[in-house]
Amino acid sequence: MKKISRIIAGSLLATGISFAQVQMGGHAAVNFSTLWGDGAKDFEIPWSLGAAVGAAAKVTVNEKISVVPELNVDWRRQTNDEIKWNTWAIELPVLARFNALPQMYFEAGPQFAFLLSSKIEQDFDNYVETTDLGKKDALKVFEIGIDVGIGCPVTPNLDLSIRYGVGLTSIVDGKKFEDDDQAFRNMQIQVSGIYWFM
């Protein structure tokens, strides 16, 4: 009886996978980033322009629901009159998409990020000092956040969306500073497009 149950379960799983439609595409986005948290609230960190590029897949479960994982290289910036902070990261958002209307969908899900590099340039009166935060191990390598967004399929092959992402974990390693409770979390608004070529 157990063998029969396993065979039936396996058949149902295989059938579900075979009926799921999978698409592949390229993803590009413009980002507006800042920082929030206990450590960031004492600083006036303006929203700054960045970008992201990568690939996406869409697994259609049914006409209403699909799952869209992405793999992106993300360039984040925080800048003002005194500093320029440039960070590069690999991001992996995994979004559940709900097609509310034929021309509108909502999406939400976790985002995982892996730090590649991060440098701060400080502009003093007579010189510019560059600090490589990656080499100082001042930042955490791994980060978790959550994304929510709304979008629309402009054509059968092109989706446009606007997305809000907020970090749940601090990017700063508090052990490297006097205050272990310092928290600098990413916050981002993203305007993006996915072109489905498969």
Tab-separated table of C-alpha atoms in Angstrom, residues 79-150:
chain	number	residue	atom	x	y	z
A	79	THR	CA	25.860	59.873	-1.577
A	80	ASN	CA	25.804	63.425	-0.235
A	81	ASP	CA	28.152	66.422	-0.265
A	82	GLU	CA	30.759	64.645	1.855
A	83	ILE	CA	30.692	60.937	1.009
A	84	LYS	CA	30.077	58.531	-1.859
A	85	TRP	CA	29.288	54.961	-0.794
A	86	ASN	CA	29.214	52.392	-3.605
A	87	THR	CA	28.204	48.794	-2.921
A	88	TRP	CA	27.989	45.847	-5.317
A	89	ALA	CA	25.981	42.764	-4.380
A	90	ILE	CA	24.485	39.610	-5.858
A	91	GLU	CA	20.745	39.545	-5.156
A	92	LEU	CA	18.341	36.612	-5.300
A	93	PRO	CA	14.679	37.658	-4.893
A	94	VAL	CA	12.086	34.865	-5.004
A	95	LEU	CA	8.693	36.453	-5.627
A	96	ALA	CA	5.214	34.988	-5.657
A	97	ARG	CA	3.152	36.747	-8.308
A	98	PHE	CA	-0.644	37.033	-8.202
A	99	ASN	CA	-2.414	38.123	-11.384
A	100	ALA	CA	-5.248	40.218	-9.967
A	101	LEU	CA	-6.330	41.477	-13.414
A	102	PRO	CA	-5.299	40.593	-16.967
A	103	GLN	CA	-3.124	43.743	-17.044
A	104	MET	CA	-2.037	43.929	-13.377
A	105	TYR	CA	-0.176	41.708	-10.947
A	106	PHE	CA	1.032	41.930	-7.360
A	107	GLU	CA	4.254	40.293	-6.192
A	108	ALA	CA	5.943	39.684	-2.863
A	109	GLY	CA	8.643	37.489	-1.413
A	110	PRO	CA	12.024	37.248	0.306
A	111	GLN	CA	15.250	38.601	-1.072
A	112	PHE	CA	18.719	37.257	-0.298
A	113	ALA	CA	21.866	39.290	-1.008
A	114	PHE	CA	25.589	38.492	-0.990
A	115	LEU	CA	28.117	41.312	-0.693
A	116	LEU	CA	30.710	41.633	-3.473
A	117	SER	CA	32.387	44.948	-2.608
A	118	SER	CA	31.740	48.201	-0.753
A	119	LYS	CA	33.810	51.385	-0.778
A	120	ILE	CA	33.334	54.826	0.757
A	121	GLU	CA	34.953	57.957	-0.683
A	122	GLN	CA	35.179	60.880	1.748
A	123	ASP	CA	35.815	64.328	0.279
A	124	PHE	CA	38.061	66.418	2.510
A	125	ASP	CA	39.245	69.939	1.679
A	126	ASN	CA	42.526	68.892	0.106
A	127	TYR	CA	42.110	65.213	-0.757
A	128	VAL	CA	39.710	62.291	-1.186
A	129	GLU	CA	40.081	59.296	1.117
A	130	THR	CA	38.801	55.866	-0.016
A	131	THR	CA	37.947	53.165	2.524
A	132	ASP	CA	37.358	49.589	1.393
A	133	LEU	CA	34.773	48.309	3.872
A	134	GLY	CA	34.947	44.826	2.373
A	135	LYS	CA	38.624	44.462	3.250
A	136	LYS	CA	37.981	45.810	6.757
A	137	ASP	CA	35.264	43.158	7.271
A	138	ALA	CA	33.003	45.915	8.576
A	139	LEU	CA	30.003	44.647	6.610
A	140	LYS	CA	28.141	41.383	6.741
A	141	VAL	CA	28.441	39.186	3.668
A	142	PHE	CA	24.850	37.888	3.791
A	143	GLU	CA	21.648	39.930	3.979
A	144	ILE	CA	17.933	39.086	4.063
A	145	GLY	CA	15.098	41.382	3.022
A	146	ILE	CA	11.572	41.383	1.672
A	147	ASP	CA	10.185	42.818	-1.571
A	148	VAL	CA	6.642	43.847	-2.496
A	149	GLY	CA	5.554	45.291	-5.810
A	150	ILE	CA	2.987	45.880	-8.502
